[in-house]
Short mmCIF file of C-alpha atoms and ligand atoms in Angstrom, two decimals:
data_model
loop_
_atom_site.label_atom_id
_atom_site.label_comp_id
_atom_site.label_asym_id
_atom_site.label_seq_id
_atom_site.Cartn_x
_atom_site.Cartn_y
_atom_site.Cartn_z
CA MET A 159 22.32 -14.41 19.17
CA SER A 160 21.95 -11.22 17.14
CA PRO A 161 22.84 -7.96 18.95
CA SER A 162 19.36 -6.52 18.30
CA VAL A 163 17.73 -9.08 20.59
CA GLN A 164 16.21 -7.45 23.69
CA THR A 165 17.01 -9.32 26.90
CA ILE A 166 14.78 -8.81 29.92
CA ARG A 167 15.96 -10.08 33.29
CA TRP A 168 12.88 -10.92 35.33
CA GLY A 169 12.42 -10.89 39.10
CA ILE A 170 9.42 -12.99 40.16
CA ILE A 171 7.52 -11.71 43.19
CA SER A 172 5.87 -14.61 45.07
CA THR A 173 5.79 -18.31 44.43
CA GLY A 174 2.08 -19.15 44.05
CA GLY A 175 0.06 -20.58 41.19
CA ILE A 176 0.23 -17.77 38.68
CA SER A 177 3.91 -17.00 39.29
CA THR A 178 4.57 -20.64 38.42
CA ALA A 179 2.57 -20.43 35.18
CA PHE A 180 4.20 -17.16 34.13
CA SER A 181 7.74 -18.31 34.95
CA ARG A 182 7.28 -21.50 32.95
CA ASP A 183 6.20 -19.45 29.93
CA LEU A 184 9.28 -17.22 30.23
CA LEU A 185 11.31 -20.37 29.68
CA VAL A 186 9.67 -21.34 26.39
CA ASN A 187 11.80 -20.68 23.31
CA PRO A 188 10.54 -17.36 21.86
CA ALA A 189 11.41 -18.60 18.35
CA THR A 190 8.51 -21.08 18.61
CA ARG A 191 6.19 -18.06 18.40
CA ASP A 192 8.41 -16.14 15.95
CA ALA A 193 9.52 -13.70 18.66
CA ASN A 194 13.10 -13.63 17.46
CA ASP A 195 13.78 -10.16 18.88
CA ILE A 196 13.23 -11.19 22.53
CA GLU A 197 15.13 -13.06 25.21
CA HIS A 198 13.67 -13.67 28.68
CA ARG A 199 15.83 -14.64 31.66
CA ILE A 200 14.75 -15.19 35.26
CA THR A 201 17.42 -13.77 37.54
CA ALA A 202 15.61 -13.56 40.90
CA ILE A 203 12.76 -15.17 42.79
CA GLY A 204 11.34 -13.43 45.86
CA SER A 205 9.19 -15.11 48.45
CA ARG A 206 8.20 -14.49 52.06
CA THR A 207 10.54 -17.35 52.95
CA LYS A 208 13.85 -18.34 51.44
CA GLU A 209 12.83 -22.01 51.52
CA SER A 210 9.83 -21.33 49.32
CA ALA A 211 11.89 -19.27 46.86
CA GLN A 212 14.48 -22.02 46.67
CA ALA A 213 11.84 -24.74 46.24
CA PHE A 214 10.27 -22.70 43.40
CA LEU A 215 13.65 -22.34 41.70
CA ASP A 216 14.46 -26.02 42.19
CA LYS A 217 11.16 -26.98 40.55
CA LEU A 218 11.88 -24.77 37.55
CA ASN A 219 15.35 -26.27 37.21
CA ASP A 220 13.75 -29.70 37.32
CA LEU A 221 11.09 -29.15 34.61
CA PRO A 222 10.31 -32.31 32.64
CA GLN A 223 12.24 -32.87 29.39
CA ASP A 224 9.07 -33.16 27.32
CA GLU A 225 7.68 -29.72 28.20
CA ALA A 226 8.24 -26.63 26.04
CA CYS A 227 9.48 -24.64 29.05
CA ARG A 228 12.38 -27.06 29.59
CA TRP A 229 14.10 -25.25 26.70
CA GLY A 230 14.93 -22.25 28.89
CA VAL A 231 16.53 -24.39 31.59
CA ASP A 232 18.71 -26.13 29.01
CA HIS A 233 19.66 -22.82 27.37
CA GLY A 234 20.82 -20.95 30.49
CA LYS A 235 17.77 -18.73 31.02
CA LEU A 236 17.75 -19.60 34.73
CA LYS A 237 21.50 -19.48 35.15
CA ASP A 238 22.68 -17.70 38.33
CA CYS A 239 19.06 -17.04 39.38
CA LYS A 240 18.92 -16.01 43.05
CA ALA A 241 16.33 -17.23 45.55
CA TYR A 242 15.52 -14.54 48.13
CA GLY A 243 13.57 -14.79 51.38
CA SER A 244 11.99 -11.35 50.87
CA TYR A 245 10.50 -9.28 48.06
CA GLN A 246 12.67 -6.28 48.98
CA GLU A 247 15.84 -8.10 47.98
CA VAL A 248 14.41 -8.52 44.48
CA TYR A 249 13.51 -4.82 44.31
CA ASP A 250 17.14 -4.06 45.22
CA ASP A 251 18.84 -6.60 42.92
CA PRO A 252 20.80 -4.81 40.15
CA ASN A 253 20.53 -7.94 37.99
CA VAL A 254 16.75 -7.52 37.67
CA ASP A 255 15.17 -5.27 35.01
CA CYS A 256 11.51 -6.04 35.46
CA LEU A 257 9.29 -7.49 38.18
CA TYR A 258 6.39 -9.83 37.71
CA ILE A 259 3.96 -9.42 40.64
CA GLY A 260 1.92 -12.55 41.41
CA THR A 261 0.75 -11.85 44.98
CA PRO A 262 -2.93 -11.62 46.08
CA HIS A 263 -4.74 -8.48 44.85
CA ASN A 264 -4.42 -6.42 48.01
CA PHE A 265 -0.60 -6.59 47.86
CA HIS A 266 -0.30 -5.45 44.23
CA TYR A 267 -0.09 -1.80 45.24
CA GLU A 268 2.70 -2.16 47.79
CA ASN A 269 4.68 -4.66 45.69
CA THR A 270 4.44 -2.53 42.55
CA LYS A 271 5.35 0.58 44.53
CA GLY A 272 8.36 -1.20 46.05
CA GLY A 273 9.51 -2.31 42.63
CA LEU A 274 9.15 1.11 41.00
CA GLN A 275 10.95 2.72 43.93
CA GLY A 276 13.74 0.19 43.40
CA GLY A 277 14.01 1.38 39.79
CA LYS A 278 12.38 -1.70 38.23
CA HIS A 279 9.87 -1.94 35.41
CA VAL A 280 6.73 -3.75 36.58
CA LEU A 281 4.22 -6.19 35.12
CA CYS A 282 1.53 -6.61 37.79
CA GLU A 283 -1.19 -9.27 37.82
CA LYS A 284 -4.84 -8.37 37.45
CA PRO A 285 -6.71 -6.71 39.10
CA PHE A 286 -4.06 -3.99 39.01
CA THR A 287 -4.94 -2.65 42.46
CA PHE A 288 -7.74 -2.69 45.01
CA ASP A 289 -9.09 0.67 43.83
CA LEU A 290 -8.51 3.53 41.43
CA LYS A 291 -6.74 5.69 43.98
CA GLU A 292 -4.01 3.11 44.39
CA LEU A 293 -3.69 2.75 40.63
CA ASP A 294 -3.38 6.48 40.09
CA GLU A 295 -0.57 6.65 42.66
CA LEU A 296 1.31 3.89 40.88
CA ILE A 297 0.90 5.53 37.48
CA ALA A 298 2.25 8.79 38.90
CA LEU A 299 5.19 6.92 40.39
CA ALA A 300 5.95 5.12 37.10
CA LYS A 301 6.03 8.50 35.36
CA GLU A 302 8.26 10.00 38.05
CA LYS A 303 10.68 7.07 37.98
CA LYS A 304 10.43 6.69 34.19
CA ARG A 305 9.73 3.00 34.45
CA PHE A 306 7.44 0.80 32.37
CA LEU A 307 4.24 -0.31 34.11
CA MET A 308 1.48 -2.64 32.87
CA GLU A 309 -1.42 -4.70 34.21
CA ALA A 310 -0.93 -8.34 33.23
CA VAL A 311 -4.14 -8.85 31.26
CA TRP A 312 -2.63 -11.62 29.15
CA THR A 313 -5.79 -12.26 27.10
CA ARG A 314 -5.22 -8.99 25.23
CA PHE A 315 -2.05 -10.37 23.69
CA GLN A 316 -3.34 -13.76 22.59
CA PRO A 317 -3.84 -14.25 18.83
CA ILE A 318 -7.59 -14.83 19.25
CA ALA A 319 -8.03 -11.33 20.67
CA TYR A 320 -6.72 -9.72 17.49
CA GLU A 321 -8.81 -12.05 15.30
CA VAL A 322 -12.08 -11.31 17.12
CA GLN A 323 -11.45 -7.57 17.09
CA GLN A 324 -10.70 -7.66 13.38
CA ILE A 325 -13.96 -9.46 12.53
CA VAL A 326 -16.23 -7.26 14.65
CA HIS A 327 -14.50 -3.97 13.85
CA SER A 328 -14.44 -4.67 10.11
CA GLY A 329 -18.23 -4.41 10.10
CA LYS A 330 -18.58 -7.81 8.36
CA LEU A 331 -21.36 -8.70 10.78
CA GLY A 332 -22.98 -5.27 10.68
CA LYS A 333 -23.47 -2.98 13.64
CA VAL A 334 -23.13 -4.39 17.15
CA LYS A 335 -26.54 -4.56 18.82
CA ARG A 336 -25.92 -6.33 22.13
CA PHE A 337 -23.00 -7.79 24.08
CA SER A 338 -22.56 -10.16 26.99
CA ALA A 339 -19.49 -11.61 28.70
CA ASP A 340 -19.24 -13.98 31.62
CA PHE A 341 -16.51 -15.52 33.70
CA SER A 342 -18.12 -17.96 36.06
CA THR A 343 -16.55 -21.08 37.44
CA ASP A 344 -17.66 -23.32 40.27
CA MET A 345 -14.67 -23.30 42.59
CA LYS A 346 -16.57 -25.22 45.31
CA PRO A 347 -15.49 -22.58 47.84
CA ASP A 348 -17.17 -24.32 50.78
CA ASN A 349 -14.12 -26.60 50.70
CA PHE A 350 -11.74 -23.65 51.08
CA PRO A 351 -10.27 -22.57 54.41
CA LEU A 352 -11.49 -19.11 55.41
CA SER A 353 -8.00 -17.79 54.66
CA HIS A 354 -8.24 -18.70 50.93
CA ARG A 355 -7.65 -15.59 48.81
CA ILE A 356 -10.84 -16.09 46.78
CA ILE A 357 -13.11 -15.79 49.83
CA ALA A 358 -10.98 -13.95 52.43
CA PRO A 359 -11.96 -10.25 52.77
CA GLU A 360 -8.48 -9.40 54.09
CA LEU A 361 -7.03 -10.63 50.76
CA ALA A 362 -9.62 -8.62 48.76
CA GLY A 363 -11.57 -11.80 48.00
CA GLY A 364 -14.72 -12.07 45.91
CA GLY A 365 -15.57 -12.64 42.28
CA ILE A 366 -15.56 -9.16 40.81
CA LEU A 367 -11.87 -8.43 41.44
CA ASP A 368 -10.66 -11.94 40.64
CA LEU A 369 -12.88 -12.97 37.70
CA GLY A 370 -14.16 -9.56 36.60
CA PRO A 371 -11.06 -8.62 34.57
CA TYR A 372 -12.00 -11.23 31.94
CA PRO A 373 -15.53 -10.17 30.92
CA SER A 374 -14.07 -6.67 31.17
CA VAL A 375 -11.18 -7.32 28.80
CA TRP A 376 -13.52 -8.55 26.07
CA THR A 377 -15.80 -5.57 26.65
CA MET A 378 -12.87 -3.21 26.27
CA MET A 379 -11.39 -4.94 23.24
CA VAL A 380 -14.65 -5.36 21.33
CA LEU A 381 -16.74 -2.33 22.34
CA TYR A 382 -14.45 0.34 23.76
CA HIS A 383 -12.06 -0.16 20.83
CA HIS A 384 -14.84 -0.30 18.25
CA PRO A 385 -14.08 2.41 15.67
CA ASP A 386 -17.57 3.90 16.12
CA ASN A 387 -17.09 4.20 19.88
CA LYS A 388 -14.19 6.62 19.50
CA LYS A 389 -12.78 5.44 22.84
CA THR A 390 -15.73 6.76 24.84
CA PRO A 391 -15.75 5.15 28.32
CA PRO A 392 -19.00 3.35 29.14
CA LYS A 393 -21.38 4.31 31.93
CA LEU A 394 -22.27 1.85 34.66
CA LEU A 395 -26.05 1.54 34.30
CA GLN A 396 -26.74 -1.01 37.02
CA SER A 397 -25.07 -3.65 39.14
CA ARG A 398 -25.96 -6.29 41.69
CA GLN A 399 -23.90 -8.48 43.98
CA THR A 400 -24.92 -11.53 45.99
CA LEU A 401 -22.99 -12.49 49.10
CA TYR A 402 -20.97 -15.61 49.75
CA HIS A 403 -22.51 -16.97 52.94
CA ARG A 404 -19.30 -17.64 54.89
CA THR A 405 -17.42 -14.36 54.42
CA ASN A 406 -19.78 -11.83 52.76
CA VAL A 407 -17.53 -11.19 49.76
CA ASP A 408 -19.31 -11.16 46.38
CA GLU A 409 -20.21 -14.63 45.14
CA GLN A 410 -22.03 -13.46 42.01
CA THR A 411 -21.91 -10.05 40.37
CA THR A 412 -23.84 -8.76 37.39
CA LEU A 413 -23.37 -5.34 35.85
CA THR A 414 -24.60 -3.50 32.81
CA LEU A 415 -22.48 -0.94 30.98
CA GLY A 416 -23.86 1.52 28.47
CA PHE A 417 -21.79 2.41 25.40
CA GLU A 418 -23.76 5.44 24.25
CA ALA A 419 -21.83 6.08 21.05
CA LEU A 420 -22.61 2.54 19.89
CA ASN A 421 -26.10 2.42 21.40
CA VAL A 422 -25.09 -0.91 22.94
CA GLU A 423 -25.53 -2.30 26.42
CA ALA A 424 -22.98 -4.80 27.73
CA ASP A 425 -23.97 -7.35 30.37
CA LEU A 426 -21.07 -8.69 32.43
CA ARG A 427 -21.26 -11.53 34.93
CA THR A 428 -19.00 -13.30 37.41
CA SER A 429 -19.62 -16.17 39.81
CA PHE A 430 -17.37 -18.48 41.76
CA THR A 431 -20.12 -20.98 42.59
CA CYS A 432 -21.77 -21.49 39.20
CA GLN A 433 -20.05 -22.95 36.15
CA GLY A 434 -20.17 -20.69 33.09
CA LEU A 435 -21.67 -22.02 29.85
CA ALA A 436 -19.05 -24.02 27.95
CA GLY A 437 -20.24 -22.85 24.56
CA ASN A 438 -20.75 -19.17 25.27
CA CYS A 439 -18.68 -16.95 27.51
CA VAL A 440 -18.70 -13.94 25.20
CA ALA A 441 -21.50 -13.12 22.74
CA VAL A 442 -21.23 -10.21 20.33
CA GLN A 443 -24.62 -9.91 18.68
CA CYS A 444 -24.60 -7.89 15.49
CA GLU A 445 -27.20 -6.94 12.85
CA GLU A 446 -26.18 -9.67 10.44
CA GLY A 447 -24.88 -12.37 12.76
CA ASP A 448 -23.29 -13.25 16.08
CA LEU A 449 -19.76 -13.94 17.17
CA ILE A 450 -19.68 -16.39 20.07
CA ILE A 451 -16.55 -17.33 22.02
CA ASP A 452 -16.24 -20.64 23.85
CA PHE A 453 -15.15 -20.89 27.51
CA PRO A 454 -12.74 -20.02 29.09
CA PRO A 455 -12.70 -16.24 28.62
CA TYR A 456 -9.12 -15.85 29.88
CA LYS A 457 -7.65 -18.16 27.21
CA PRO A 458 -10.25 -19.13 24.65
CA THR A 459 -9.16 -20.76 21.42
CA THR A 460 -12.49 -21.41 19.66
CA TYR A 461 -15.12 -19.01 18.39
CA HIS A 462 -18.07 -19.21 16.06
CA VAL A 463 -19.53 -16.82 13.53
CA VAL A 464 -23.24 -17.51 13.16
CA PRO A 465 -25.02 -15.47 10.46
CA HIS A 466 -28.68 -14.54 10.80
CA ALA A 467 -30.81 -16.17 8.12
CA ASP A 468 -31.21 -14.25 4.85
CA VAL A 469 -29.39 -11.06 5.81
CA GLY A 470 -25.84 -10.00 5.11
CA LYS A 471 -23.01 -11.38 3.06
CA ILE A 472 -21.99 -14.26 5.33
CA LYS A 473 -24.20 -17.24 4.53
CA GLU A 474 -22.84 -20.14 6.57
CA ALA A 475 -21.99 -20.61 10.23
CA LYS A 476 -18.32 -21.28 10.76
CA THR A 477 -16.17 -22.32 13.71
CA TYR A 478 -12.67 -20.92 14.02
CA HIS A 479 -9.71 -22.18 16.03
CA ALA A 480 -7.31 -19.37 16.78
CA LYS A 481 -3.59 -19.75 16.33
CA THR A 482 -1.72 -21.13 19.36
CA HIS A 483 1.97 -21.65 20.17
CA PRO A 484 3.86 -23.89 22.60
CA GLY A 485 3.50 -22.80 26.23
CA GLY A 486 0.63 -21.47 28.29
CA ALA A 487 0.05 -18.18 26.38
CA MET A 488 1.40 -15.88 29.10
CA HIS A 489 4.57 -15.33 27.06
CA TYR A 490 2.79 -12.96 24.65
CA GLU A 491 2.39 -10.33 27.38
CA ALA A 492 6.01 -10.87 28.48
CA ASP A 493 7.13 -10.20 24.90
CA GLU A 494 5.10 -7.00 24.90
CA VAL A 495 6.88 -5.84 28.07
CA ALA A 496 10.29 -6.58 26.53
CA ARG A 497 9.48 -4.63 23.36
CA CYS A 498 8.07 -1.66 25.27
CA VAL A 499 11.15 -1.53 27.50
CA ARG A 500 13.39 -1.78 24.44
CA ASP A 501 11.52 1.13 22.86
CA GLY A 502 11.71 3.26 26.02
CA LYS A 503 7.93 3.27 26.53
CA LEU A 504 6.38 3.70 29.97
CA GLU A 505 3.08 2.09 28.98
CA SER A 506 1.81 -0.36 26.39
CA GLU A 507 -0.41 0.84 23.55
CA ARG A 508 -2.19 -2.51 23.64
CA MET A 509 -2.79 -2.36 27.42
CA PRO A 510 -2.59 1.34 28.30
CA TRP A 511 -2.99 2.79 31.80
CA GLU A 512 -6.18 4.59 30.86
CA GLU A 513 -7.91 1.30 30.07
CA SER A 514 -6.85 -0.23 33.39
CA ARG A 515 -8.23 2.93 35.02
CA ILE A 516 -11.60 2.59 33.26
CA VAL A 517 -12.03 -1.03 34.34
CA GLN A 518 -10.79 -0.33 37.87
CA SER A 519 -13.28 2.51 38.17
CA TRP A 520 -16.25 0.32 37.31
CA PHE A 521 -15.06 -2.27 39.86
CA ASP A 522 -14.98 0.55 42.44
CA ASP A 523 -18.50 1.69 41.48
CA VAL A 524 -19.90 -1.84 41.60
CA ARG A 525 -18.37 -2.44 45.04
CA ARG A 526 -19.72 0.84 46.41
CA ALA A 527 -23.21 0.12 45.04
CA GLY A 528 -23.21 -3.38 46.54
CA ASN A 529 -23.42 -4.64 50.09
CA THR A 530 -20.39 -6.88 50.48
CA VAL A 531 -18.01 -6.68 53.41
CA LEU A 532 -15.65 -4.73 51.12
CA LYS A 533 -18.27 -2.09 50.22
CA ASP A 534 -16.68 0.85 52.03
CA ARG A 535 -13.12 -0.39 52.05
CA HIS A 536 -10.31 1.63 50.50
CA GLY A 537 -6.94 0.44 49.35
CA LYS A 538 -3.72 1.52 51.08
CA ALA A 539 -3.54 4.74 49.09
CA GLY A 540 -6.94 5.79 50.48
N1 NAP B 72 -3.64 -13.99 34.81
C1 NAP B 72 -4.30 -15.03 35.28
O1 NAP B 72 -4.85 -15.85 34.55
C2 NAP B 72 -4.36 -15.25 36.75
C3 NAP B 72 -4.69 -16.53 37.23
C4 NAP B 72 -4.67 -16.71 38.61
C5 NAP B 72 -4.40 -15.66 39.45
N2 NAP B 72 -4.11 -14.43 38.94
C6 NAP B 72 -3.81 -13.30 39.83
O2 NAP B 72 -2.58 -13.57 40.48
C7 NAP B 72 -2.61 -13.19 41.84
C8 NAP B 72 -2.20 -14.38 42.68
O3 NAP B 72 -3.07 -15.46 42.44
P1 NAP B 72 -2.60 -17.00 42.68
O4 NAP B 72 -3.76 -17.81 42.26
O5 NAP B 72 -1.30 -17.24 42.07
O6 NAP B 72 -2.50 -17.01 44.25
P2 NAP B 72 -1.68 -18.02 45.16
O7 NAP B 72 -1.47 -19.31 44.45
O8 NAP B 72 -2.37 -18.02 46.46
O9 NAP B 72 -0.26 -17.32 45.31
C9 NAP B 72 -0.12 -16.05 45.88
C10 NAP B 72 1.29 -15.92 46.44
O10 NAP B 72 1.40 -14.61 47.01
C11 NAP B 72 2.28 -14.65 48.10
N3 NAP B 72 1.68 -13.99 49.28
C12 NAP B 72 2.15 -12.88 49.88
N4 NAP B 72 1.42 -12.55 50.94
C13 NAP B 72 0.45 -13.48 51.03
C14 NAP B 72 -0.62 -13.70 51.96
N5 NAP B 72 -0.82 -12.89 53.02
N6 NAP B 72 -1.42 -14.75 51.75
C15 NAP B 72 -1.24 -15.57 50.70
N7 NAP B 72 -0.23 -15.42 49.82
C16 NAP B 72 0.60 -14.39 49.98
C17 NAP B 72 2.63 -16.11 48.38
O11 NAP B 72 3.93 -16.33 47.84
P3 NAP B 72 5.23 -16.37 48.80
O12 NAP B 72 4.87 -17.25 49.93
O13 NAP B 72 6.24 -16.93 47.89
O14 NAP B 72 5.55 -14.98 49.22
C18 NAP B 72 1.62 -16.87 47.56
O15 NAP B 72 2.12 -18.08 47.08
C19 NAP B 72 -4.03 -12.67 42.09
O16 NAP B 72 -4.04 -11.27 42.10
C20 NAP B 72 -4.85 -13.18 40.91
O17 NAP B 72 -5.86 -12.28 40.50
C21 NAP B 72 -4.06 -14.22 37.60
#
């Protein structure tokens, strides 16, 4: 291995669904996506029980031979990995450079804080925190400790995100006139126990915090980053939340954001009881045609450019399939962390703190304007 390769030793905080997906992607050979400057190792797993940490590690060690992530097991990327029965032991482990936080939303603040205080860099799952106050505390702590900190909005780093931005921002379709983005999925929550994190108020349940980051990421990438917007934050024009009957968290949320510099309104929607349209989860409607992205908004691979009849240079509708690589697509954000750490950065230019702050602030405003059980709740920093 060349000496210029940046190795990141990851500590995984919690052993649930997303920690599994992320850890598997860390074990995919970076060369399969041309990331020849990066090496990921997993050196610690932290769980509330040692048994669960050990079972998680055993499962990784036992990955099937025919899966791309098996490569890391066979090439020593899990070698000497420790399984701890607490998160604190991972924060304290000198063989860990960076934490990946995969706990329920309401724990992101304390886990990230613990990691930064332990001198670790941190990649924290979305939503970054429960509210803006918590996020601002963490940003201040990252600056004080001089540690890298990023919200794990993986969609930003997928090849399709760059392709869609390039098309819309090039002006090929003319000015943007209207925008909508939706992440709705019927989770059949009536089958969940009341303790399930999607519906439990004590785990910051509800659709806006869990699903909202995805319509938001497309809004930020397409509209906020539009050259004519000059990075002007949008205004929340209206919002509405309906209640999930068993626990009074938000079941469906709709909000409208106004991008004044573009003269564009963005409609965002989330629902955990209604399936989103398969053929349209993001629609960017422009003067000369539309760009439509197929479901799911967190990892889409197909989009369509549909010109309006008799206007503009594009004459025919075309469907595009974005580039993909082996693995589940969470490795792109891990590569970004490794490169930022290598370059001594505290934040990512592609996923900067200010943009997490903007999205977090509209989640706060929507919650306060609504009538869910979380309406007046503050995070731990409040
Ligand atoms: N990027 C994405 O696409 C994506 C997808 C899904 C979820 N997420 C985010 O990832 C986070 C976790 O979601 P998940 O679906 O992975 O959840 P999950 O499967 O329920 O796992 C959460 C883990 O957190 C730990 N935990 C600590 N305190 C807990 C408590 N009081 N109750 C339940 N679990 C607790 C548990 O691990 P231990 O027992 O090992 O401590 C648990 O396995 C959420 O913030 C979510 O928004 C992101």
